[in-house]
mmCIF file of C-alpha atoms in Angstrom:
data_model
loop_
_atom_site.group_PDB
_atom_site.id
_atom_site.type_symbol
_atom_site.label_atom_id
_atom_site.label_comp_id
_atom_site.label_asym_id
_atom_site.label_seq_id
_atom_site.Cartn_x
_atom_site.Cartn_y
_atom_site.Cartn_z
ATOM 1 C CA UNK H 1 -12.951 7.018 9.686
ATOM 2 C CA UNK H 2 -11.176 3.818 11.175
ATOM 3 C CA UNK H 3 -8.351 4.383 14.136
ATOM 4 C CA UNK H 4 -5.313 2.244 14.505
ATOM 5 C CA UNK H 5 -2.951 2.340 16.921
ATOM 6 C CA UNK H 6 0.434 1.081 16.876
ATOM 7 C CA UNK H 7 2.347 0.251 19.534
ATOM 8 C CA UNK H 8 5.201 -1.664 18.491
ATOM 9 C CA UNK H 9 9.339 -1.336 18.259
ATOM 10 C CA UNK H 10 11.694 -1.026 16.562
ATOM 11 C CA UNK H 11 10.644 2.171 14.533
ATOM 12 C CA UNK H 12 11.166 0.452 11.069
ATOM 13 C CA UNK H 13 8.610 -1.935 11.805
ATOM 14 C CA UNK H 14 6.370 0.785 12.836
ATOM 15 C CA UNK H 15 6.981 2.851 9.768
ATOM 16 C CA UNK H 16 6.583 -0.479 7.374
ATOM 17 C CA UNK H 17 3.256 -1.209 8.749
ATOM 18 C CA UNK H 18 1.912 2.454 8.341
ATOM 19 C CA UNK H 19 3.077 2.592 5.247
ATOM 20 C CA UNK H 20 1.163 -0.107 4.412
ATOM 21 C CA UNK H 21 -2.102 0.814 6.256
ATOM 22 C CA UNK H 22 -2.181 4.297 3.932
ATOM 23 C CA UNK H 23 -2.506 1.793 1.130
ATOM 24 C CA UNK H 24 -6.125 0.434 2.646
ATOM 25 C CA UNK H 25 -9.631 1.232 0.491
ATOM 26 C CA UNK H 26 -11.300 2.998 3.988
ATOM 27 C CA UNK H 27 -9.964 5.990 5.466
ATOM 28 C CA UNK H 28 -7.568 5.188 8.368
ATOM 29 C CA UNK H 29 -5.750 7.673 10.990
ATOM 30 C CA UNK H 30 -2.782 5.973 12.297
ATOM 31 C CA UNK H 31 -1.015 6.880 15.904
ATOM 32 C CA UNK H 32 2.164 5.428 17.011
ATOM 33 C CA UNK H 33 3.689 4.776 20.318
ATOM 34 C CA UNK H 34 6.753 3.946 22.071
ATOM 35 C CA UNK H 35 5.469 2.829 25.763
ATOM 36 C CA UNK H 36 3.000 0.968 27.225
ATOM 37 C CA UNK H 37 1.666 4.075 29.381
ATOM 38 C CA UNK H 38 1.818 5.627 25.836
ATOM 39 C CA UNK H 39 -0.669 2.601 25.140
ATOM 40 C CA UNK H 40 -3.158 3.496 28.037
ATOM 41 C CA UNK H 41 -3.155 7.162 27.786
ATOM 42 C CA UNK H 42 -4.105 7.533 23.635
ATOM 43 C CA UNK H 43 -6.382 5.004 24.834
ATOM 44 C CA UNK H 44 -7.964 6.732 27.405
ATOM 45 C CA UNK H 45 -8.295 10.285 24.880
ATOM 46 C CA UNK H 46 -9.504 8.481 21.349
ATOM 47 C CA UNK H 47 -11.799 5.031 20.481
ATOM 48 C CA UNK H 48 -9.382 3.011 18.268
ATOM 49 C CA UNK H 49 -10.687 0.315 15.676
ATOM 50 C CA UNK H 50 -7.628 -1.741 16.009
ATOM 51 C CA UNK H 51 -4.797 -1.803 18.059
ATOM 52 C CA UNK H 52 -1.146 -3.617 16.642
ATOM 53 C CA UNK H 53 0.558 -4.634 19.215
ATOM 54 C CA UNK H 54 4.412 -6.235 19.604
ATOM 55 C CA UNK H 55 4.307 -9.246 20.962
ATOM 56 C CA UNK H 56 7.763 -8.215 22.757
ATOM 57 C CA UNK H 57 6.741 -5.051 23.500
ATOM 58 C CA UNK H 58 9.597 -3.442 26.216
ATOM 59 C CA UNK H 59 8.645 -3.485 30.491
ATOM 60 C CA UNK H 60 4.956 -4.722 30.262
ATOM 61 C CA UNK H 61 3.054 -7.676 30.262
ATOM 62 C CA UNK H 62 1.468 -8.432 27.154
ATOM 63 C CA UNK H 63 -1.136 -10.583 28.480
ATOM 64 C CA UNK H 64 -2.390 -8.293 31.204
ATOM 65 C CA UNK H 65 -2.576 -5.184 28.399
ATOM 66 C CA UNK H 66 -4.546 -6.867 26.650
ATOM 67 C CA UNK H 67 -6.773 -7.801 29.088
ATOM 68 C CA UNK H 68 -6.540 -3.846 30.640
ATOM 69 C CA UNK H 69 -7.190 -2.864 26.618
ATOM 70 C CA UNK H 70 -10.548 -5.108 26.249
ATOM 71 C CA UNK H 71 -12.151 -4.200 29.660
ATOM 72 C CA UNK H 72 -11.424 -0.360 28.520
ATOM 73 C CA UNK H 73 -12.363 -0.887 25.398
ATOM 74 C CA UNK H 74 -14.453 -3.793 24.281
ATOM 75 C CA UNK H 75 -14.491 -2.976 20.703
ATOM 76 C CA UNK H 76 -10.989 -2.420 19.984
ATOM 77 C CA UNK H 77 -9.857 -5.580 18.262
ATOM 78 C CA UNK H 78 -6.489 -6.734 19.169
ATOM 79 C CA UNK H 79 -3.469 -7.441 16.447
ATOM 80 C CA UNK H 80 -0.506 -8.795 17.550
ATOM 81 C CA UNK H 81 2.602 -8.570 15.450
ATOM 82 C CA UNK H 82 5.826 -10.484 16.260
ATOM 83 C CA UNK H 83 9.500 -9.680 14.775
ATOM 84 C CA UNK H 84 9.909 -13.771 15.083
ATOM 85 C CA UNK H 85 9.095 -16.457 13.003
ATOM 86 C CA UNK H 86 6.020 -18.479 12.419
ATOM 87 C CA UNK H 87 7.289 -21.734 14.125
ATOM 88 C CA UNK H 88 7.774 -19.626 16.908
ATOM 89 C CA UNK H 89 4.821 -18.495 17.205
ATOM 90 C CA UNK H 90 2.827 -21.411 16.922
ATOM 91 C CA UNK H 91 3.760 -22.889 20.174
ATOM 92 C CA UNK H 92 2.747 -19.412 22.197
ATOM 93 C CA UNK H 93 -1.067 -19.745 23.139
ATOM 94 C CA UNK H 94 -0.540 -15.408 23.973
ATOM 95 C CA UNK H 95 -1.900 -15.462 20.347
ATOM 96 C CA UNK H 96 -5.144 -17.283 20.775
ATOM 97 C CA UNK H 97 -5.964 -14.440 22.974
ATOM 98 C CA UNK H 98 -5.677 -11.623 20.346
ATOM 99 C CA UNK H 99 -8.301 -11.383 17.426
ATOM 100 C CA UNK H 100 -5.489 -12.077 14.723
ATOM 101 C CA UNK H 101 -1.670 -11.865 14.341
ATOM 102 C CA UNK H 102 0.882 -11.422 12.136
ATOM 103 C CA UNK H 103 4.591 -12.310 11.854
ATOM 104 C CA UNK H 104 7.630 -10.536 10.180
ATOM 105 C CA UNK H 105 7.594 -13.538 7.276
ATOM 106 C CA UNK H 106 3.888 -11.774 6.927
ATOM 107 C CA UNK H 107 3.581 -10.944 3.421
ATOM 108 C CA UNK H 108 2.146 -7.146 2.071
ATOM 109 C CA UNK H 109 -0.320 -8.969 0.873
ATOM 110 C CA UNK H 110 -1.342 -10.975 4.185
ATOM 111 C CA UNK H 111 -0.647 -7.946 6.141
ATOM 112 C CA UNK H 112 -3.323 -5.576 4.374
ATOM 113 C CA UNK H 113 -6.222 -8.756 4.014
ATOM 114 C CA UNK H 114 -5.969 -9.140 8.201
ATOM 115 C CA UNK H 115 -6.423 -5.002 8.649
ATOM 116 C CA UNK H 116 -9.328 -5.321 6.322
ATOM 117 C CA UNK H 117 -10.637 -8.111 7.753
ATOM 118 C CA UNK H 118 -10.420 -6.755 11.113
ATOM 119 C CA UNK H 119 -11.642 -3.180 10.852
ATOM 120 C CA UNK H 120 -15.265 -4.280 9.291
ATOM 121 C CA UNK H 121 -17.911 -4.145 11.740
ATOM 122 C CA UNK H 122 -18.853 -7.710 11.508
ATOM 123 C CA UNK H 123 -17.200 -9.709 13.766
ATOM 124 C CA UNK H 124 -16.657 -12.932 11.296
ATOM 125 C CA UNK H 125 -16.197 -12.348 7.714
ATOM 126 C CA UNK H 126 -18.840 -14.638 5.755
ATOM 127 C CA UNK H 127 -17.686 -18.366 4.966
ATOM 128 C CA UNK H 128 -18.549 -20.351 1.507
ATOM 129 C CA UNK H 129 -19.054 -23.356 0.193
ATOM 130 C CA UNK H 130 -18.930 -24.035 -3.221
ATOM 131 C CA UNK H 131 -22.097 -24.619 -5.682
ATOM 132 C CA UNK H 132 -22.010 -28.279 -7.698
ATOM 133 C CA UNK H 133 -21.098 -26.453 -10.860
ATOM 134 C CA UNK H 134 -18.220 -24.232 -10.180
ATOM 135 C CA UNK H 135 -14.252 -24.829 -10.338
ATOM 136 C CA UNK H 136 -14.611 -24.726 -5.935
ATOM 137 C CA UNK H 137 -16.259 -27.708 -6.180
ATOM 138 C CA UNK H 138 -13.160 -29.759 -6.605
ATOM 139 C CA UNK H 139 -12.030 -29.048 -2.862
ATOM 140 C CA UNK H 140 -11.890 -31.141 -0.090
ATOM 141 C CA UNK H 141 -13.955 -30.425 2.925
ATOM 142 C CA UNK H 142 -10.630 -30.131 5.017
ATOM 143 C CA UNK H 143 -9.658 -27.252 1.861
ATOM 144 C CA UNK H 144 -12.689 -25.575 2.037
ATOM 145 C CA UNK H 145 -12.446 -25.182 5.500
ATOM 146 C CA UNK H 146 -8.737 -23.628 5.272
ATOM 147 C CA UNK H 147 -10.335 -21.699 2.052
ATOM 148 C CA UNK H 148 -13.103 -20.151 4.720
ATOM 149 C CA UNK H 149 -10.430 -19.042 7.029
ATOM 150 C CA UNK H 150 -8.069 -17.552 4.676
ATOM 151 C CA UNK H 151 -11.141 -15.394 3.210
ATOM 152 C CA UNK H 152 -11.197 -14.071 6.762
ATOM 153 C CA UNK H 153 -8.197 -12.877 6.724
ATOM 154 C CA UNK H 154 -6.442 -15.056 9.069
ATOM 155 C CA UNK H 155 -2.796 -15.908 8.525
ATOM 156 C CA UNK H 156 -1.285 -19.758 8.224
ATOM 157 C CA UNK H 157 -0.056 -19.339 11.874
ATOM 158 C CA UNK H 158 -3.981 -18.491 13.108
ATOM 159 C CA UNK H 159 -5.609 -21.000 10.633
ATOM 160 C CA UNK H 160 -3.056 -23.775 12.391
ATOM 161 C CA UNK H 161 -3.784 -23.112 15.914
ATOM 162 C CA UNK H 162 -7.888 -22.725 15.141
ATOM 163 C CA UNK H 163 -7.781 -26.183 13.059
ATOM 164 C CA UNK H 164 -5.047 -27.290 15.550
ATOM 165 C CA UNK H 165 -2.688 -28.745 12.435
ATOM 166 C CA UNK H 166 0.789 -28.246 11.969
ATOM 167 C CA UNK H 167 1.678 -24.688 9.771
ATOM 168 C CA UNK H 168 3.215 -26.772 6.989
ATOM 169 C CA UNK H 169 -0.094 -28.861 6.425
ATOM 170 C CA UNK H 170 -2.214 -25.808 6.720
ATOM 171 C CA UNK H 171 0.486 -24.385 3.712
ATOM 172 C CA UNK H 172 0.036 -27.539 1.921
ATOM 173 C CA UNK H 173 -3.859 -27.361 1.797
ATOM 174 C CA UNK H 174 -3.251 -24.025 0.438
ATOM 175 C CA UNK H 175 -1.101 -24.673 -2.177
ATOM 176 C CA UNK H 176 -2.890 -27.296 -3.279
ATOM 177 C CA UNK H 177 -6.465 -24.827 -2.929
ATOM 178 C CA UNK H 178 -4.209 -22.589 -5.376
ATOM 179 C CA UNK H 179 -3.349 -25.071 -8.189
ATOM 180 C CA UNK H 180 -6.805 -26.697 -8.454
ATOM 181 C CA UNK H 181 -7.623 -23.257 -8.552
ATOM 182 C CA UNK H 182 -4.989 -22.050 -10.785
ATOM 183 C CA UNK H 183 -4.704 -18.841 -8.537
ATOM 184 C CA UNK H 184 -1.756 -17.328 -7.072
ATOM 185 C CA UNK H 185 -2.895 -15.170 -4.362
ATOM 186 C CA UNK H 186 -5.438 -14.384 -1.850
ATOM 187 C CA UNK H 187 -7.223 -11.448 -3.545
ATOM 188 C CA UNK H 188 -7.204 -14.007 -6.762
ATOM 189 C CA UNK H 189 -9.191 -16.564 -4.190
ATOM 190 C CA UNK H 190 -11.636 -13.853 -3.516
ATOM 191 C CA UNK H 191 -12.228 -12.771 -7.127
ATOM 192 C CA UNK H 192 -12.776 -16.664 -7.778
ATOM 193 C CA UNK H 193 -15.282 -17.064 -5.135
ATOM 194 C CA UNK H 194 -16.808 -13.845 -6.512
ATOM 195 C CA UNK H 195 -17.454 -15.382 -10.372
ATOM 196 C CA UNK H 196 -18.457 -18.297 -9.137
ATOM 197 C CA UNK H 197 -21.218 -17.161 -7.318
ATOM 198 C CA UNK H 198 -20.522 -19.379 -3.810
ATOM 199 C CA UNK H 199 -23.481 -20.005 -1.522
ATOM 200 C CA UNK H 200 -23.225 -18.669 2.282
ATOM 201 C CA UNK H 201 -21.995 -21.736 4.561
ATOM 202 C CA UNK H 202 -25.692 -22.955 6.858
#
């Protein structure tokens, strides 16, 4: 069983990503809060896989929670959701310190890859590189590499800040990964990988 907690306003955010969660394959319990001391004190009663937090989250310091969170918990990883856009977020470093994050552009789609990616043990998801013989072989080295980190899980914003590009080239090496691909979405990119039998990046 896998434990999430949310801590995150307004309530229709909170309800949207739960309703989402209850469509992941593993079994998940979900908790919601309202307060930071909310935060601390579920904390301090239950182990949680993941904790979603709001970037904004009302009277704390997000930065020192999260640093409170990992010292209490070293193996809670650490999603931080934001009810602002991507270009804002790419200029606040607050989201290199969390293990993956999420805006409200996030798709469904985006949303449920990053809680799957983040509630497996491992703590990297396994990169590829394509075989000689297989439709991946067309890429670019600068594709594969965004095609490694979307297979992770991570959103544009993340793969931007990691490969330190701006979030429209990081979209434009994925829609170009999709057309040579002729795929449409993420899962489509996995299944494709799949088939083709990549190797396991040395």
């Amino acid at each position: 069983m896998n434990y999430i907690l949310i801590a995150h306003e307004p309530s229709i955010a909170r309800d949207g990503l739960s309703q989402i969660i209850t469509m992941l394959p593993a079994p998940v319990t979900v908790l919601m809060v309202v307060t930071a001391d909310d935060v601390m004190a579920a904390m301090k009663k239950q182990t949680f896989n993941l904790l979603i937090l709001s970037r904004y989250f009302p009277g704390i310091d997000t930065l020192s929670m999260m640093n409170a969170i990992r010292k209490q918990s070293p193996a809670t990883r650490i999603l931080l959701y934001s009810s602002h856009s991507e270009k804002a977020m790419i200029i606040d470093s607050l989201y290199q310190e969390a293990d993956a994050c999420l805006s409200k552009n996030s798709t469904a789609e985006e949303i449920q890859l990053t809680l799957s990616s983040l509630l497996k043990e491992e703590k990297e998801m396994p990169l590829y590189v394509p075989s000689s013989a297989n439709p991946l072989a067309q890429l670019s080295s600068r594709e594969i590499e965004v095609m490694n980190l979307l297979i992770k899980g991570l959103p544009l914003l993340k793969i931007a800040a990691k490969m330190e590009l701006q979030l429209t080239t990081v979209s434009t090496y994925k829609t170009r990964i999709f057309k040579k691909l002729e795929i449409n979405s993420i899962v489509e990119l996995l299944e494709k990988i799949n088939i083709y039998g990549a190797r396991k990046a040395v």
